């Protein structure tokens, strides 16, 4: 049912309590959204375009979270809680795909790019998009079945689907990290993309990429490790640093000057749609 029984707060039961934290994260994402929109206009690239969308999703999610935490009527609205959960969890698609695109774009500048079968497979963007799309679809279905299911079978199926989505996201995050490690071996020995020698992203870009990839793996490892422990997973003392903060830091790092090549700079023959 969409409205909770009198006196029951779905949001509080879910672990949503802190209004200040939700408001702070919503506010922080506003300038990031403006930054990536401006970058997408000045230096067109899929990375900036997708991150602009991701920031919009995060602003929406944290506004919803603030309302759920502070407005009793909203906290008692199960549909609003489900909407928040779907928006927040599926939004990770944008950040993960941005990181993947960034790494793949920079591989194109390597003199001798990783050529093993795993590396070639990782550069097939449509496969990665399919995996992420599957995770989103499965996750949405699972969240709805788990929250609105009226039978134990439906609820269990929803819970299983939610776990599958988390596992897919974890595998994809691990693959981004693996591709980044392959790229690091090449860039550190032979060099790679250099937008401007004066910018930190040009001089130390591979270390920034490794940090971004590790943050995304940490984020998904947290959800995977707590997939059977919802109380622990939704504990804001853990959730904010391991989920919300890891994402925020990764987004800020992607904005490092000189890190992201413009679309016009990328060799056309390197793109594997």
Short mmCIF file of C-alpha atoms in Angstrom, two decimals:
data_model
loop_
_atom_site.label_atom_id
_atom_site.label_comp_id
_atom_site.label_asym_id
_atom_site.label_seq_id
_atom_site.Cartn_x
_atom_site.Cartn_y
_atom_site.Cartn_z
CA UNK A 1 0.00 0.00 0.00
CA UNK A 2 1.22 3.48 -0.89
CA UNK A 3 0.41 5.13 2.47
CA UNK A 4 1.72 3.69 5.70
CA UNK A 5 -0.54 2.82 8.64
CA UNK A 6 -0.93 5.66 11.16
CA UNK A 7 2.27 6.24 13.12
CA UNK A 8 4.48 4.12 10.85
CA UNK A 9 7.26 5.79 8.88
CA UNK A 10 8.67 3.75 5.98
CA UNK A 11 11.60 6.11 5.48
CA UNK A 12 12.69 5.86 9.12
CA UNK A 13 12.36 2.08 8.98
CA UNK A 14 14.51 2.14 5.83
CA UNK A 15 17.21 4.05 7.73
CA UNK A 16 16.63 7.57 6.40
CA UNK A 17 16.99 10.05 9.27
CA UNK A 18 19.49 12.82 8.57
CA UNK A 19 18.08 15.95 6.93
CA UNK A 20 21.33 17.99 7.01
CA UNK A 21 23.37 15.31 5.23
CA UNK A 22 20.83 14.94 2.42
CA UNK A 23 20.56 18.72 2.00
CA UNK A 24 24.36 19.16 1.94
CA UNK A 25 24.81 16.52 -0.78
CA UNK A 26 21.97 18.01 -2.85
CA UNK A 27 23.56 21.46 -2.61
CA UNK A 28 27.06 20.20 -3.46
CA UNK A 29 25.82 18.57 -6.66
CA UNK A 30 24.33 21.84 -7.98
CA UNK A 31 27.71 23.50 -8.79
CA UNK A 32 29.01 20.17 -10.09
CA UNK A 33 26.04 20.00 -12.45
CA UNK A 34 26.77 23.54 -13.69
CA UNK A 35 30.46 22.68 -14.07
CA UNK A 36 29.88 19.59 -16.19
CA UNK A 37 27.22 21.28 -18.33
CA UNK A 38 29.66 24.09 -19.10
CA UNK A 39 32.39 21.56 -19.85
CA UNK A 40 30.06 19.61 -22.14
CA UNK A 41 29.43 22.80 -24.10
CA UNK A 42 33.04 23.99 -24.29
CA UNK A 43 34.68 20.55 -24.65
CA UNK A 44 32.01 18.18 -25.95
CA UNK A 45 32.48 14.62 -24.74
CA UNK A 46 30.19 11.84 -23.61
CA UNK A 47 31.87 11.85 -20.20
CA UNK A 48 30.76 15.40 -19.39
CA UNK A 49 27.30 14.91 -20.90
CA UNK A 50 26.63 11.74 -18.90
CA UNK A 51 27.99 13.29 -15.70
CA UNK A 52 25.67 16.27 -16.15
CA UNK A 53 22.81 13.78 -16.22
CA UNK A 54 24.24 11.93 -13.20
CA UNK A 55 24.42 15.15 -11.17
CA UNK A 56 20.78 15.87 -12.04
CA UNK A 57 19.80 12.41 -10.82
CA UNK A 58 21.74 12.85 -7.60
CA UNK A 59 20.19 16.27 -6.91
CA UNK A 60 16.75 14.73 -7.37
CA UNK A 61 17.59 11.74 -5.19
CA UNK A 62 18.95 13.78 -2.29
CA UNK A 63 16.02 16.20 -2.43
CA UNK A 64 13.70 13.21 -2.16
CA UNK A 65 15.82 11.83 0.68
CA UNK A 66 15.61 15.16 2.52
CA UNK A 67 11.83 15.17 2.18
CA UNK A 68 11.59 11.58 3.36
CA UNK A 69 13.73 12.42 6.39
CA UNK A 70 11.98 15.63 7.37
CA UNK A 71 8.34 15.45 6.24
CA UNK A 72 6.32 12.82 8.16
CA UNK A 73 3.70 12.49 5.40
CA UNK A 74 6.42 11.80 2.83
CA UNK A 75 8.15 9.34 5.15
CA UNK A 76 4.89 7.40 5.36
CA UNK A 77 4.51 7.29 1.58
CA UNK A 78 5.88 3.97 0.35
CA UNK A 79 5.67 4.97 -3.31
CA UNK A 80 7.89 7.98 -2.65
CA UNK A 81 10.42 5.78 -0.88
CA UNK A 82 10.43 3.33 -3.80
CA UNK A 83 10.90 6.23 -6.24
CA UNK A 84 13.88 7.46 -4.22
CA UNK A 85 15.44 4.00 -4.07
CA UNK A 86 15.07 3.46 -7.82
CA UNK A 87 16.40 6.90 -8.72
CA UNK A 88 19.40 6.62 -6.41
CA UNK A 89 20.43 3.08 -7.28
CA UNK A 90 19.92 3.30 -11.04
CA UNK A 91 21.72 6.64 -11.14
CA UNK A 92 24.98 4.80 -10.49
CA UNK A 93 24.75 3.71 -14.14
CA UNK A 94 25.74 7.21 -15.23
CA UNK A 95 28.82 7.49 -13.02
CA UNK A 96 30.08 4.00 -13.79
CA UNK A 97 29.60 4.41 -17.53
CA UNK A 98 31.32 7.81 -17.43
CA UNK A 99 34.36 6.27 -15.75
CA UNK A 100 34.37 3.40 -18.25
CA UNK A 101 34.10 5.81 -21.19
CA UNK A 102 36.91 7.96 -19.82
CA UNK A 103 39.26 5.00 -19.44
CA UNK A 104 38.36 3.61 -22.88
CA UNK A 105 38.85 7.02 -24.51
CA UNK A 106 42.31 7.36 -23.00
CA UNK A 107 43.27 3.85 -24.15
CA UNK A 108 42.90 5.18 -27.70
CA UNK A 109 45.93 7.45 -27.19
CA UNK A 110 48.28 4.65 -26.12
CA UNK A 111 51.07 3.92 -28.59
CA UNK A 112 50.69 0.21 -27.93
CA UNK A 113 47.28 -0.24 -26.29
CA UNK A 114 46.57 -3.41 -24.29
CA UNK A 115 45.90 -6.07 -26.92
CA UNK A 116 44.96 -9.17 -24.94
CA UNK A 117 41.52 -10.78 -25.37
CA UNK A 118 40.27 -9.32 -22.07
CA UNK A 119 41.38 -5.82 -23.06
CA UNK A 120 39.72 -6.06 -26.46
CA UNK A 121 36.53 -7.33 -24.84
CA UNK A 122 36.56 -4.49 -22.32
CA UNK A 123 36.76 -1.93 -25.14
CA UNK A 124 33.51 -3.19 -26.71
CA UNK A 125 31.30 -0.43 -25.39
CA UNK A 126 27.98 -1.87 -26.48
CA UNK A 127 28.57 -4.96 -24.31
CA UNK A 128 29.28 -2.77 -21.29
CA UNK A 129 26.17 -0.69 -21.97
CA UNK A 130 24.09 -3.86 -22.25
CA UNK A 131 25.38 -5.11 -18.90
CA UNK A 132 24.62 -1.81 -17.18
CA UNK A 133 21.18 -1.58 -18.80
CA UNK A 134 20.42 -5.11 -17.61
CA UNK A 135 21.49 -4.19 -14.07
CA UNK A 136 19.21 -1.14 -14.11
CA UNK A 137 16.21 -3.05 -15.43
CA UNK A 138 16.70 -5.93 -13.01
CA UNK A 139 17.23 -3.55 -10.10
CA UNK A 140 14.05 -1.57 -10.82
CA UNK A 141 11.99 -4.74 -11.12
CA UNK A 142 13.49 -6.11 -7.93
CA UNK A 143 12.88 -2.93 -5.94
CA UNK A 144 9.22 -2.82 -6.98
CA UNK A 145 8.57 -6.51 -6.33
CA UNK A 146 10.36 -6.44 -2.98
CA UNK A 147 8.56 -3.32 -1.73
CA UNK A 148 5.08 -3.90 -3.13
CA UNK A 149 4.94 -7.69 -3.24
CA UNK A 150 1.94 -9.21 -1.49
CA UNK A 151 3.24 -12.78 -1.33
CA UNK A 152 6.45 -14.20 0.09
CA UNK A 153 7.31 -15.58 -3.35
CA UNK A 154 7.13 -12.15 -4.98
CA UNK A 155 9.08 -10.52 -2.16
CA UNK A 156 11.80 -13.19 -2.31
CA UNK A 157 11.99 -12.86 -6.09
CA UNK A 158 12.34 -9.10 -5.75
CA UNK A 159 15.12 -9.50 -3.19
CA UNK A 160 16.95 -11.92 -5.48
CA UNK A 161 16.69 -9.54 -8.42
CA UNK A 162 18.06 -6.69 -6.31
CA UNK A 163 21.06 -8.85 -5.42
CA UNK A 164 21.64 -9.78 -9.06
CA UNK A 165 21.66 -6.08 -10.01
CA UNK A 166 24.22 -5.33 -7.30
CA UNK A 167 26.45 -8.20 -8.46
CA UNK A 168 26.33 -6.97 -12.07
CA UNK A 169 27.29 -3.46 -11.01
CA UNK A 170 30.16 -4.88 -8.92
CA UNK A 171 31.49 -6.91 -11.85
CA UNK A 172 31.28 -3.87 -14.14
CA UNK A 173 33.10 -1.70 -11.58
CA UNK A 174 35.80 -4.36 -11.22
CA UNK A 175 36.18 -4.49 -15.02
CA UNK A 176 36.68 -0.71 -15.13
CA UNK A 177 39.40 -1.06 -12.50
CA UNK A 178 41.01 -3.91 -14.47
CA UNK A 179 40.99 -1.85 -17.67
CA UNK A 180 42.51 1.07 -15.75
CA UNK A 181 45.32 -1.16 -14.47
CA UNK A 182 46.02 -2.32 -18.04
CA UNK A 183 46.08 1.32 -19.15
CA UNK A 184 48.38 2.29 -16.27
CA UNK A 185 50.98 -0.26 -17.36
CA UNK A 186 51.00 1.25 -20.85
CA UNK A 187 50.90 4.93 -19.88
CA UNK A 188 53.61 4.63 -17.23
CA UNK A 189 55.97 2.91 -19.67
CA UNK A 190 55.15 4.56 -22.98
CA UNK A 191 53.06 7.63 -22.23
CA UNK A 192 49.49 8.37 -23.25
CA UNK A 193 47.00 11.21 -23.54
CA UNK A 194 48.48 14.66 -22.87
CA UNK A 195 45.96 17.48 -23.09
CA UNK A 196 48.28 20.10 -21.59
CA UNK A 197 51.56 19.51 -19.81
CA UNK A 198 50.63 22.18 -17.26
CA UNK A 199 47.43 20.46 -16.12
CA UNK A 200 47.43 17.88 -13.35
CA UNK A 201 45.22 15.53 -15.35
CA UNK A 202 47.88 15.37 -18.05
CA UNK A 203 50.80 14.84 -15.69
CA UNK A 204 49.18 12.50 -13.17
CA UNK A 205 46.01 11.38 -14.96
CA UNK A 206 46.54 7.66 -14.59
CA UNK A 207 46.76 7.94 -10.80
CA UNK A 208 43.52 9.93 -10.78
CA UNK A 209 41.89 7.23 -12.93
CA UNK A 210 43.07 4.51 -10.55
CA UNK A 211 41.62 6.44 -7.60
CA UNK A 212 38.28 6.85 -9.40
CA UNK A 213 38.10 3.16 -10.30
CA UNK A 214 38.95 2.10 -6.74
CA UNK A 215 36.26 4.38 -5.31
CA UNK A 216 33.63 2.81 -7.57
CA UNK A 217 34.71 -0.70 -6.57
CA UNK A 218 34.58 0.28 -2.88
CA UNK A 219 31.08 1.64 -3.37
CA UNK A 220 29.79 -1.55 -4.97
CA UNK A 221 31.75 -3.81 -2.63
CA UNK A 222 29.92 -2.15 0.25
CA UNK A 223 26.52 -2.89 -1.28
CA UNK A 224 27.56 -6.45 -2.11
CA UNK A 225 28.92 -7.15 1.37
CA UNK A 226 25.73 -5.86 3.01
CA UNK A 227 23.21 -7.23 0.52
CA UNK A 228 21.87 -9.64 3.17
CA UNK A 229 22.20 -7.07 5.96
CA UNK A 230 19.74 -4.25 5.09
CA UNK A 231 19.95 -2.67 8.53
CA UNK A 232 23.71 -2.35 8.23
CA UNK A 233 23.53 -1.27 4.58
CA UNK A 234 21.06 1.52 5.34
CA UNK A 235 22.87 2.74 8.45
CA UNK A 236 23.62 6.35 7.54
CA UNK A 237 26.85 6.33 9.54
CA UNK A 238 28.13 3.75 7.03
CA UNK A 239 26.01 4.51 3.97
CA UNK A 240 27.06 8.13 3.57
CA UNK A 241 30.85 7.57 3.60
CA UNK A 242 30.84 4.32 1.60
CA UNK A 243 28.11 5.12 -0.90
CA UNK A 244 27.34 8.83 -1.19
CA UNK A 245 30.83 10.16 -0.43
CA UNK A 246 32.72 7.69 -2.65
CA UNK A 247 30.52 8.74 -5.57
CA UNK A 248 30.98 12.43 -4.85
CA UNK A 249 34.77 12.17 -4.67
CA UNK A 250 34.83 10.16 -7.91
CA UNK A 251 32.75 12.83 -9.66
CA UNK A 252 35.03 15.61 -8.42
CA UNK A 253 38.12 13.68 -9.55
CA UNK A 254 36.72 13.22 -13.05
CA UNK A 255 36.60 17.01 -13.23
CA UNK A 256 40.40 17.17 -12.80
CA UNK A 257 41.81 19.60 -15.39
CA UNK A 258 43.35 17.82 -18.37
CA UNK A 259 41.97 14.39 -17.50
CA UNK A 260 39.15 14.07 -20.04
CA UNK A 261 39.99 14.26 -23.75
CA UNK A 262 37.56 16.12 -26.01
CA UNK A 263 35.54 14.00 -28.40
CA UNK A 264 37.26 15.66 -31.35
CA UNK A 265 40.67 14.56 -30.06
CA UNK A 266 39.88 10.85 -29.89
CA UNK A 267 41.07 8.77 -32.86
CA UNK A 268 37.91 7.76 -34.72
CA UNK A 269 39.16 4.28 -35.55
CA UNK A 270 39.46 3.49 -31.82
CA UNK A 271 35.74 3.70 -31.10
CA UNK A 272 34.04 0.33 -30.76
CA UNK A 273 30.41 1.34 -30.60
#
